[in-house]
mmCIF file of C-alpha atoms (C1' of nucleotides) in Angstrom:
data_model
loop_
_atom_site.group_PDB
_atom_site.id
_atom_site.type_symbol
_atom_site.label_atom_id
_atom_site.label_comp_id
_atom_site.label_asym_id
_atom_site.label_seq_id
_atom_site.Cartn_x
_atom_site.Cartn_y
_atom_site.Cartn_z
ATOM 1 C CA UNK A 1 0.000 0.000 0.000
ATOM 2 C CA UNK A 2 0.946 3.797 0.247
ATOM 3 C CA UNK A 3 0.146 6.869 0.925
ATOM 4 C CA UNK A 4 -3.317 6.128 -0.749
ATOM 5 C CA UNK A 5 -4.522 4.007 1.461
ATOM 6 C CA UNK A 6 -5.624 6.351 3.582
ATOM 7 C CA UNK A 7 -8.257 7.709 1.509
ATOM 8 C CA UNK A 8 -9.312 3.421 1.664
ATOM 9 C CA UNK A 9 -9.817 4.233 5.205
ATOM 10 C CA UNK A 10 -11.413 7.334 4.768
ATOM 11 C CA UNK A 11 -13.854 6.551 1.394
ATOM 12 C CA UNK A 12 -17.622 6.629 2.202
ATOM 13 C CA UNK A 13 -19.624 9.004 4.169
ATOM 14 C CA UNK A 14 -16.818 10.500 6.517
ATOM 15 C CA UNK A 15 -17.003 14.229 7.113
ATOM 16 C CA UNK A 16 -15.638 16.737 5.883
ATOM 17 C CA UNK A 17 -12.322 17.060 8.125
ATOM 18 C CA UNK A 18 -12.489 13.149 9.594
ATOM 19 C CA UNK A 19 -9.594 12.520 8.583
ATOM 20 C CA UNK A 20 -8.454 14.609 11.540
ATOM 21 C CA UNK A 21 -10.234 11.906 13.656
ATOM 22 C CA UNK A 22 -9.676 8.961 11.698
ATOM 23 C CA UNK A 23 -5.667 9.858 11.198
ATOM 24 C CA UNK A 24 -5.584 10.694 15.026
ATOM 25 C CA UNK A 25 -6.506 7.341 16.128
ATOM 26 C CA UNK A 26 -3.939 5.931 13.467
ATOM 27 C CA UNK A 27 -1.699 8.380 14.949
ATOM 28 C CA UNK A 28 -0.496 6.645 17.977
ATOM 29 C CA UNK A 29 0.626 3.654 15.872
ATOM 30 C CA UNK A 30 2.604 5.641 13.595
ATOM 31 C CA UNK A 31 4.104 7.333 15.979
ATOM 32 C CA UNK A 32 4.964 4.536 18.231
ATOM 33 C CA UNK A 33 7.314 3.245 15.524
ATOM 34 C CA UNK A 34 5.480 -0.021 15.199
ATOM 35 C CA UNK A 35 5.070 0.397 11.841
ATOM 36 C CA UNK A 36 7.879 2.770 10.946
ATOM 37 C CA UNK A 37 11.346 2.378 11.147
ATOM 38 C CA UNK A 38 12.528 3.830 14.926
ATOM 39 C CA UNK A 39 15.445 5.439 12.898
ATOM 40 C CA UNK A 40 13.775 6.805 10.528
ATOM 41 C CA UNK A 41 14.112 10.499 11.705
ATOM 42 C CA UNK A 42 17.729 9.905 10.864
ATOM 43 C CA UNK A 43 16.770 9.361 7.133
ATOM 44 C CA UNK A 44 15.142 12.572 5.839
ATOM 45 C CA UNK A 45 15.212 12.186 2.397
ATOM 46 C CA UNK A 46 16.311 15.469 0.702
ATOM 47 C CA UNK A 47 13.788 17.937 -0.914
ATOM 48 C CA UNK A 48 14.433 17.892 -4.587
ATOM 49 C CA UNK A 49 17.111 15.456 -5.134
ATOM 50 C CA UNK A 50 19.050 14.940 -8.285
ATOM 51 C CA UNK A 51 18.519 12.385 -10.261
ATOM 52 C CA UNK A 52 22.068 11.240 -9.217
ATOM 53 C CA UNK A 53 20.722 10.297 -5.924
ATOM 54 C CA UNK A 54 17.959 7.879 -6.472
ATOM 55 C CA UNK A 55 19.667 5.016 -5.180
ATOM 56 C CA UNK A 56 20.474 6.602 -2.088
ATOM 57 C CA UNK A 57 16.430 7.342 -2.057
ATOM 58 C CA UNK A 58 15.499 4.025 -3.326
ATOM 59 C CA UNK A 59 17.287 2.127 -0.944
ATOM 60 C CA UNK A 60 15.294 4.897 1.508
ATOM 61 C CA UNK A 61 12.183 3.314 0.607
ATOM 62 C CA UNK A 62 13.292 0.246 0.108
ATOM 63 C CA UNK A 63 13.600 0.102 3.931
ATOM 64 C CA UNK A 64 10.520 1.601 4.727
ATOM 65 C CA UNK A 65 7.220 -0.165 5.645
ATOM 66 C CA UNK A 66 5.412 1.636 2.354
ATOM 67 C CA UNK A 67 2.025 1.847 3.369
ATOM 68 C CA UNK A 68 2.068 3.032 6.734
ATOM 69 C CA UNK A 69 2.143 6.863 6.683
ATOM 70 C CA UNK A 70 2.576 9.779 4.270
ATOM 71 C CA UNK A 71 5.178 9.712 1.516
ATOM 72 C CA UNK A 72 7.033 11.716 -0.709
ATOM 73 C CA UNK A 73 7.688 10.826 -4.298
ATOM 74 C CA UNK A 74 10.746 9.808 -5.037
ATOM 75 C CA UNK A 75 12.997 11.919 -7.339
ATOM 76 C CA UNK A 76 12.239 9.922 -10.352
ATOM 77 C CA UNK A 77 8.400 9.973 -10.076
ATOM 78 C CA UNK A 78 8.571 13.425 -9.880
ATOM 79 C CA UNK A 79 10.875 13.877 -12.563
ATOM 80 C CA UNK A 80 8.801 11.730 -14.828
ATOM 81 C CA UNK A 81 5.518 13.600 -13.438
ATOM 82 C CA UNK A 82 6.976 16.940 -14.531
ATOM 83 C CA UNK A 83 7.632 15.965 -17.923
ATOM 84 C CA UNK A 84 4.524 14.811 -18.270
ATOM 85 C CA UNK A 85 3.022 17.760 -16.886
ATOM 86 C CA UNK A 86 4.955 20.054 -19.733
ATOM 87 C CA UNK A 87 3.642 18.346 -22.042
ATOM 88 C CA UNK A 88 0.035 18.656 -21.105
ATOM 89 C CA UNK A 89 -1.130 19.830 -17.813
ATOM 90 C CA UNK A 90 -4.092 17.987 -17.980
ATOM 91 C CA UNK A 91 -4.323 13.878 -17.372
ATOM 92 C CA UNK A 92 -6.728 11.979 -19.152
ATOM 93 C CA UNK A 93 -7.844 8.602 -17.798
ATOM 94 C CA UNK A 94 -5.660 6.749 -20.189
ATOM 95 C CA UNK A 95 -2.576 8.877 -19.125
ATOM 96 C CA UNK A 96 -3.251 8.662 -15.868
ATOM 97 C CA UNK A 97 -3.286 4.990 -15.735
ATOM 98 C CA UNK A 98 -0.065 4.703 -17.515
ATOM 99 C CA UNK A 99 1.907 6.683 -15.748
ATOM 100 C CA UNK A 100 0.701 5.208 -12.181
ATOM 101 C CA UNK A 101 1.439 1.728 -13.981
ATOM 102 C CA UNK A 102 5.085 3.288 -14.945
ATOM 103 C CA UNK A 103 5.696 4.898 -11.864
ATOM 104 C CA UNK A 104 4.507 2.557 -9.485
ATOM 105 C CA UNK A 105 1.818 4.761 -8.457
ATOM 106 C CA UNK A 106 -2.062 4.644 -7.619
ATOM 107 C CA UNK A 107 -4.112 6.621 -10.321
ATOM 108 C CA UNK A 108 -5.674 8.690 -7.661
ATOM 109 C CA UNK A 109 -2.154 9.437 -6.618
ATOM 110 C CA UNK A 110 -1.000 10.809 -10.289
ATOM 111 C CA UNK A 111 -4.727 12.476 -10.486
ATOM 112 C CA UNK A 112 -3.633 14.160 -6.891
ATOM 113 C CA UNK A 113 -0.044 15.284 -8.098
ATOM 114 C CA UNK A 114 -1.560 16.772 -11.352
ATOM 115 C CA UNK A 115 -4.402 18.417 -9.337
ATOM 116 C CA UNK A 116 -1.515 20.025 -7.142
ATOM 117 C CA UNK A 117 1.260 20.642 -9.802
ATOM 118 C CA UNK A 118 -1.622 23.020 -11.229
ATOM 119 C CA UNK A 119 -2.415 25.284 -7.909
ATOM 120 C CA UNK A 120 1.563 25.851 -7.419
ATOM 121 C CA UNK A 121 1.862 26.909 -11.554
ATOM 122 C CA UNK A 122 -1.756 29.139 -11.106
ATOM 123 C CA UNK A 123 0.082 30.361 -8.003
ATOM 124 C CA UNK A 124 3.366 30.975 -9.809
ATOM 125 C CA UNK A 125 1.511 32.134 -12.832
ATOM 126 C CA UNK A 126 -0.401 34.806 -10.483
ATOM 127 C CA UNK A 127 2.638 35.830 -8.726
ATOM 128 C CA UNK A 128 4.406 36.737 -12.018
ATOM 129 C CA UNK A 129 1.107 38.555 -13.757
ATOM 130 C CA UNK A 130 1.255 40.089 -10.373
ATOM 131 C CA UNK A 131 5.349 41.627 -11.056
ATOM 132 C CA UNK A 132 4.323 42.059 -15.055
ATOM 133 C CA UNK A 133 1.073 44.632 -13.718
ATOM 134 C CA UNK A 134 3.276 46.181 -10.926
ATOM 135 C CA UNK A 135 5.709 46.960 -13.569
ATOM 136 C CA UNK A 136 3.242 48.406 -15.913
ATOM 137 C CA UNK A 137 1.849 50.307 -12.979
ATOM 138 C CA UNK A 138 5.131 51.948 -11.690
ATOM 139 C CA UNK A 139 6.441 52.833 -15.195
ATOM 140 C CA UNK A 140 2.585 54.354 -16.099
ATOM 141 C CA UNK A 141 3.261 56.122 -12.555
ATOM 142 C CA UNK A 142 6.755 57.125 -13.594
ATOM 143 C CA UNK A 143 5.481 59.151 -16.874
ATOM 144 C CA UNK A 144 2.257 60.304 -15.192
ATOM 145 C CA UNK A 145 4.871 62.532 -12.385
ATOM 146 C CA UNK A 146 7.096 63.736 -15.624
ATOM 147 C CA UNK A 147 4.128 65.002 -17.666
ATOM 148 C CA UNK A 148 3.106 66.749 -14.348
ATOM 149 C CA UNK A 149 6.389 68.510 -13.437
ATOM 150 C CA UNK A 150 6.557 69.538 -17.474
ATOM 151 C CA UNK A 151 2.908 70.922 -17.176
ATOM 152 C CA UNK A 152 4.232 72.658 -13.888
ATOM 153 C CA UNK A 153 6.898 73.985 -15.754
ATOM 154 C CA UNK A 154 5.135 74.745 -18.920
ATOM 155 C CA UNK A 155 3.034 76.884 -16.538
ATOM 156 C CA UNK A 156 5.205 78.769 -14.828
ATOM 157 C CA UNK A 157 6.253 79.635 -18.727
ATOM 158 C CA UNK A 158 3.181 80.829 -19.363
ATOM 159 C CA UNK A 159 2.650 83.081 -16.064
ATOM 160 C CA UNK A 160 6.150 84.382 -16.397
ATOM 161 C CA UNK A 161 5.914 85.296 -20.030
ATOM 162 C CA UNK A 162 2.459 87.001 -19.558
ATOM 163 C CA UNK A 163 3.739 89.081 -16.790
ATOM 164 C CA UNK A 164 6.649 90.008 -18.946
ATOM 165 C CA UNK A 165 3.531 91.251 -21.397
ATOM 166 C CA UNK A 166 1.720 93.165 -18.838
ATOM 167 C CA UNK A 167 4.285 95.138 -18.197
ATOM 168 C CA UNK A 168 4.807 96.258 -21.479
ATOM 169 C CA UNK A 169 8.789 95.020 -21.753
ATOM 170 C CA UNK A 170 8.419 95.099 -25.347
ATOM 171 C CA UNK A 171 10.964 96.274 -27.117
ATOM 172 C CA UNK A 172 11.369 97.374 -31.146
ATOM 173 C CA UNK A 173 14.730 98.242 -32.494
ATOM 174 C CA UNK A 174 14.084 98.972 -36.344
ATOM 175 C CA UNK A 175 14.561 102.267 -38.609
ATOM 176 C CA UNK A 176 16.818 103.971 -36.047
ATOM 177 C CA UNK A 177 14.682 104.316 -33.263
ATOM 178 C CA UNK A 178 13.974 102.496 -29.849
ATOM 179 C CA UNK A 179 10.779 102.415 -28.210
ATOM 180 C CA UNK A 180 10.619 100.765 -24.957
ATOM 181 C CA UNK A 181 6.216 101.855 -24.595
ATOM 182 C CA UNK A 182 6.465 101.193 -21.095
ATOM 183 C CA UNK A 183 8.886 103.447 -20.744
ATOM 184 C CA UNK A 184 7.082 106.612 -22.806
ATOM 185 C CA UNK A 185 3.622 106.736 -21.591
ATOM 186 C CA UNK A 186 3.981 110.699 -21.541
ATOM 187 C CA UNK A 187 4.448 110.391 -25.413
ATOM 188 C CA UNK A 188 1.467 108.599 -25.812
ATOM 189 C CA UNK A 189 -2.158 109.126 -25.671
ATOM 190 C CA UNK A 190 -5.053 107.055 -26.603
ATOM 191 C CA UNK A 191 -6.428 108.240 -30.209
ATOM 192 C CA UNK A 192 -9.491 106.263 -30.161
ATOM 193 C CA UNK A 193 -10.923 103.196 -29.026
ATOM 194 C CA UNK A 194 -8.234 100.502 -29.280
ATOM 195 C CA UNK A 195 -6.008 102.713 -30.977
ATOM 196 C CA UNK A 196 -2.971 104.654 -29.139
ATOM 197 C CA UNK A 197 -0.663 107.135 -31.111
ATOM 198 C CA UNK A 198 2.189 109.490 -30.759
ATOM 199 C CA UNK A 199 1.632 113.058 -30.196
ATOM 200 C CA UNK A 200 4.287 113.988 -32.454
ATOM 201 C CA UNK A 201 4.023 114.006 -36.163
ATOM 202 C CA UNK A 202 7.308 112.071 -37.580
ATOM 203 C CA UNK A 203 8.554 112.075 -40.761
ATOM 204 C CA UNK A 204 9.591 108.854 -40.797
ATOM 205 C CA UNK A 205 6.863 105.953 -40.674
ATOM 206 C CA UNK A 206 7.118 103.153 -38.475
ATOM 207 C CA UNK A 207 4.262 100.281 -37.858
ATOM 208 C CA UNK A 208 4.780 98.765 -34.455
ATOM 209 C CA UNK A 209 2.449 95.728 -33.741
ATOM 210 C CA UNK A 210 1.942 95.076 -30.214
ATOM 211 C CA UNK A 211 0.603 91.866 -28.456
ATOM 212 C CA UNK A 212 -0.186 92.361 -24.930
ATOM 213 C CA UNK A 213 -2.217 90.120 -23.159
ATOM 214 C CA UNK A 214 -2.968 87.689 -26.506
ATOM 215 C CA UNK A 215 -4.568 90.826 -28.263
ATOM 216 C CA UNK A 216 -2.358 92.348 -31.097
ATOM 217 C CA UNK A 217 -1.388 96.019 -30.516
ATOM 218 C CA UNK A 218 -1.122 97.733 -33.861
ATOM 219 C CA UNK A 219 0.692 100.851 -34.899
ATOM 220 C CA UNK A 220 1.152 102.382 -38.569
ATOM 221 C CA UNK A 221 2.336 105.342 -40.092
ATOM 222 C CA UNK A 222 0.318 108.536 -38.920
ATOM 223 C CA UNK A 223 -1.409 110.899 -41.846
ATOM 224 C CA UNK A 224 0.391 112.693 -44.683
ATOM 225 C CA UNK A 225 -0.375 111.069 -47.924
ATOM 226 C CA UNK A 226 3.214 109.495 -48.696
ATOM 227 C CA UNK A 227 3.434 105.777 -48.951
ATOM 228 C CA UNK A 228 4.809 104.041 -45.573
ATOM 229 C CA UNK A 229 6.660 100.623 -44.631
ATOM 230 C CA UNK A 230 5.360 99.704 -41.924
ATOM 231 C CA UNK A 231 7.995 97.022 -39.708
ATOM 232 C CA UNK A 232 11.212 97.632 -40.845
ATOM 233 C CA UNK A 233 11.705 93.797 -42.551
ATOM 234 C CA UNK A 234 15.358 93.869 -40.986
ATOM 235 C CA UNK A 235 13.624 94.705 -37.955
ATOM 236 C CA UNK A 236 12.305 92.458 -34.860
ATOM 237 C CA UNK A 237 9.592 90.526 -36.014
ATOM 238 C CA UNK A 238 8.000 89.488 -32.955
ATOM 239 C CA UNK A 239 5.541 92.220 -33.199
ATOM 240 C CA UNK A 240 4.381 90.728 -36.201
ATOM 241 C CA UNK A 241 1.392 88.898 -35.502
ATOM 242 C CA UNK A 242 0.132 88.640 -39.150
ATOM 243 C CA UNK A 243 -2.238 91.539 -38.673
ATOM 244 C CA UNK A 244 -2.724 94.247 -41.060
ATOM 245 C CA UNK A 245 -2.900 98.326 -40.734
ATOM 246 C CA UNK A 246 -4.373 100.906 -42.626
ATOM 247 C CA UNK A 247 -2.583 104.376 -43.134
ATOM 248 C CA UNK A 248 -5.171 106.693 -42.585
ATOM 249 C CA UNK A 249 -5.311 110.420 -44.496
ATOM 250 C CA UNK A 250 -7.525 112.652 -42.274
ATOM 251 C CA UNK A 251 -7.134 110.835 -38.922
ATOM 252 C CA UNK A 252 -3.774 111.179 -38.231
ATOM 253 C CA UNK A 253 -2.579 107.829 -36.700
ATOM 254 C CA UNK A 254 -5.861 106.056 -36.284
ATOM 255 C CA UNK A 255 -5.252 102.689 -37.160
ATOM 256 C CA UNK A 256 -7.621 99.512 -37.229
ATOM 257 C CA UNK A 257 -7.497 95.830 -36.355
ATOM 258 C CA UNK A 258 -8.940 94.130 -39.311
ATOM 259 C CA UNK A 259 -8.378 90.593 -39.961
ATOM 260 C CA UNK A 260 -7.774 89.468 -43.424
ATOM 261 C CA UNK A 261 -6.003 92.984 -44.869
ATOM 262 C CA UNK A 262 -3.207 92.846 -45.879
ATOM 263 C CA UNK A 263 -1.136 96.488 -46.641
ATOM 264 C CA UNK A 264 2.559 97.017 -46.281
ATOM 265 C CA UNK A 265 2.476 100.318 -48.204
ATOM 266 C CA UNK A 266 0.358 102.576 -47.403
ATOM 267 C CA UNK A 267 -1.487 104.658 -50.761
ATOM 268 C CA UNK A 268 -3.421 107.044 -48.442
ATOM 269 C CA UNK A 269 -6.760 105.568 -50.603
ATOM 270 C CA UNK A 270 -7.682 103.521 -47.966
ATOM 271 C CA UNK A 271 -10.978 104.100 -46.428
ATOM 272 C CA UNK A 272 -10.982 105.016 -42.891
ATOM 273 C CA UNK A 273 -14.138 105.162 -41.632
ATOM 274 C CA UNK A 274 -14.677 101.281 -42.572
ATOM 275 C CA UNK A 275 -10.858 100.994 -40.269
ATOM 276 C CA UNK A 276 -12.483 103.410 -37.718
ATOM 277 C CA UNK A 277 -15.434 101.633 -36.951
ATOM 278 C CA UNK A 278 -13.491 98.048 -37.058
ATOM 279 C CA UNK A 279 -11.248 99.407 -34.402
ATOM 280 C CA UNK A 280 -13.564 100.692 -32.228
ATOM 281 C CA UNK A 281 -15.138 97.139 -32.567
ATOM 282 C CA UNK A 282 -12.030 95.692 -31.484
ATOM 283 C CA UNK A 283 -12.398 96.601 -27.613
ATOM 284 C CA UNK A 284 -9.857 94.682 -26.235
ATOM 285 C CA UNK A 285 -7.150 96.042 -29.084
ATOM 286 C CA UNK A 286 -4.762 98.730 -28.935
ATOM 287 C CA UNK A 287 -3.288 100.377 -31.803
ATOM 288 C CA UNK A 288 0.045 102.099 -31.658
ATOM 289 C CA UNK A 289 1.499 103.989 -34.335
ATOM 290 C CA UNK A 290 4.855 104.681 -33.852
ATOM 291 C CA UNK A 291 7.101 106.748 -35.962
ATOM 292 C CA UNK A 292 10.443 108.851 -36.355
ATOM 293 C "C1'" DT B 1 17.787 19.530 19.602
ATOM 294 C "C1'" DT B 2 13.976 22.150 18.992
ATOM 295 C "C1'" DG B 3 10.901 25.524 17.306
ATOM 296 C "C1'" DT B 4 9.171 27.523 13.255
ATOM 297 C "C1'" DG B 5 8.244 28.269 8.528
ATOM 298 C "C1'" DT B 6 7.768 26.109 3.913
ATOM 299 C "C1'" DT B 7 6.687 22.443 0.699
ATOM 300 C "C1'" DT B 8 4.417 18.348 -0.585
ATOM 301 C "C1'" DT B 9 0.876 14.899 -0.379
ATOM 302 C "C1'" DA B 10 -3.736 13.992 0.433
ATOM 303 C "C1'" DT B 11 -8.774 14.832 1.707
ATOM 304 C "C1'" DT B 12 -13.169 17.128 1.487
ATOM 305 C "C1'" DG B 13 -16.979 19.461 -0.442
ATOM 306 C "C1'" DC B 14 -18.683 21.964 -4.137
ATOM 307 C "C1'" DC B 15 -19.247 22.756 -8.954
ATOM 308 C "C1'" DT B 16 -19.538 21.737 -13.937
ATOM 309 C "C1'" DC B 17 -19.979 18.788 -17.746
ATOM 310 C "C1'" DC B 18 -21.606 14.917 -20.249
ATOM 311 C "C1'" DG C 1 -25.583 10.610 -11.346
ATOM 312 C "C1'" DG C 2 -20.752 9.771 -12.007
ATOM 313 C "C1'" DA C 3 -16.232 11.683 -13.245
ATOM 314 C "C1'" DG C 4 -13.133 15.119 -12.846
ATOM 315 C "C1'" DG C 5 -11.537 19.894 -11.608
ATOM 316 C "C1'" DC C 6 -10.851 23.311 -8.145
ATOM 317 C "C1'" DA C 7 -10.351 25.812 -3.641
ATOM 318 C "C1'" DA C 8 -9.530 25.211 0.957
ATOM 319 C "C1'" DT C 9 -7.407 22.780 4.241
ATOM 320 C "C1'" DA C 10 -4.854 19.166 7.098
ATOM 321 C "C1'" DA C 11 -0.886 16.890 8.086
ATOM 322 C "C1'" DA C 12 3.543 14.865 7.098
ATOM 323 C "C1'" DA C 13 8.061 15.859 5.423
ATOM 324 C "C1'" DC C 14 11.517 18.877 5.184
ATOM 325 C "C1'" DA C 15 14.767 23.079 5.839
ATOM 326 C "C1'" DC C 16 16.977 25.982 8.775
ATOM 327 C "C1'" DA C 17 18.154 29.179 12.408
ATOM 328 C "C1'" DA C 18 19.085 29.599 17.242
#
DNA sequence: TTGTGTTTTATTGCCTCC
DNA sequence: GGAGGCAATAAAACACAA
């Protein structure tokens, strides 16, 4: 007998757990040595032997009364039981039955060795889609904290550059003349809604284009009929937003904000009460002539 | 040697499938 | 209803530190 026999003792209507009971009053006998070797403390077989030593383990058993008390497998059957179980983790009947004919084995002992070879590789399997998800997570978790800090950063950009705006640091250096407008609110007064000008009348013709605060600041030429460049071209272009201006003849320095014009000379044939009234529509635009 | 933790073997009850 | 799988669990076997 072996190991099996057991469940011979404990087949039928025994409750769940009996075998507590049942094994308990085997216990004493076992332990008395009656059946087992008195030695046999002093002949642990190892855990997972080599191959190499299944004589050693053989003559083990050999000495052992084998169907007495709980056993392990020798070296062998489980080496034989793993290949099988590579190849298919699953034992049919026929399998079963030639395997516990080649290994010496009771089916229901293969079926149980199966059974349990597949809880410690769903176990192992678990534990490493466990490390493969923790991974994921911690490397998801990893990018999530850069694409913050960047955003943080990107942010402080934004706030930094628009207070750089507010203040009006703007600077144009272009056709001999420097205009810091922060710096010259005396020489400036508001013309008209969205519109600011000098309160000089230059010679020289100079389009500034402003963006403060996201809205585009325009400036062109003031009146006098002669054509006008507007940004010098060698000029900073950063004040070029893309926006037209319109010259104007009678309003001296009135400019508009009209999308979709485009005018880098000025012919003085414009009309300006169409750029008049487009300015004044623009409420949150300024326009700045500038000129020397 | 002994206490403790881990691994292996085995049982039990429940569930699904045929 | 029987066979087989699975989860939960018991208990023996084993490893190892103190």
């Amino acid at each position: 007998m072996n190991p099996a026999g057991n469940r011979f003792f404990l087949s039928g209507d025994a409750p769940r757990r009996s075998n507590m009971l049942v094994l308990g009053s085997l216990d004493p006998i076992f332990r008395s040595g009656s059946l087992m070797g008195m030695d046999e403390s002093s002949k642990r077989r190892p855990f997972f032997s080599s191959p190499d030593e299944l004589m050693i383990e053989e003559e083990y058993y050999d000495e052992q009364s084998p169907d007495q008390k709980k056993r392990r497998l020798t070296s062998e059957q489980v080496y034989l039981l793993e290949k099988s179980f590579e190849e298919e983790n699953k034992l049919e009947p026929e399998r079963k039955t030639q395997l516990a004919k080649k290994l010496g084995l009771q089916p229901r002992q293969v079926a149980v060795w199966f059974q349990n070879r597949r809880a410690r590789w769903k176990t192992k399997q678990l534990e490493k889609d466990y490390d493969l998800l923790k991974a994921s997570y911690d490397s998801l978790l990893s990018n999530y904290h850069a694409i913050v800090k960047d955003k943080e950063k990107l942010k402080s950009e934004v706030v930094s550059l628009t207070e750089k705006l507010q203040t009006k640091e703007w600077e144009r250096v272009g056709g001999g003349i420097e205009l810091v407008v922060s710096q010259k609110p005396d020489s400036l007064i508001p013309y008209a809604s969205g519109a600011v000008m000098v309160d000089d009348d230059p010679d020289g013709m100079l389009g500034v284009h402003v963006n403060v605060k996201g809205e585009d600041y325009l400036s062109s030429p003031g009146s006098g009929g002669g054509g006008s460049d507007v940004v010098d071209e060698d000029g900073p272009h950063i004040m070029d937003s893309g926006h037209s201006y319109f010259a104007v003849n009678d309003y001296h320095g009135c400019m508009g904000h009209v999308e979709g014009v485009q005018s880098e000379v000025d012919d003085g044939q414009d009309n300006f009460s169409e750029v008049f009234a487009a300015a004044e529509q623009q409420q949150n635009t300024l326009g700045l002539w500038v000129w020397s």
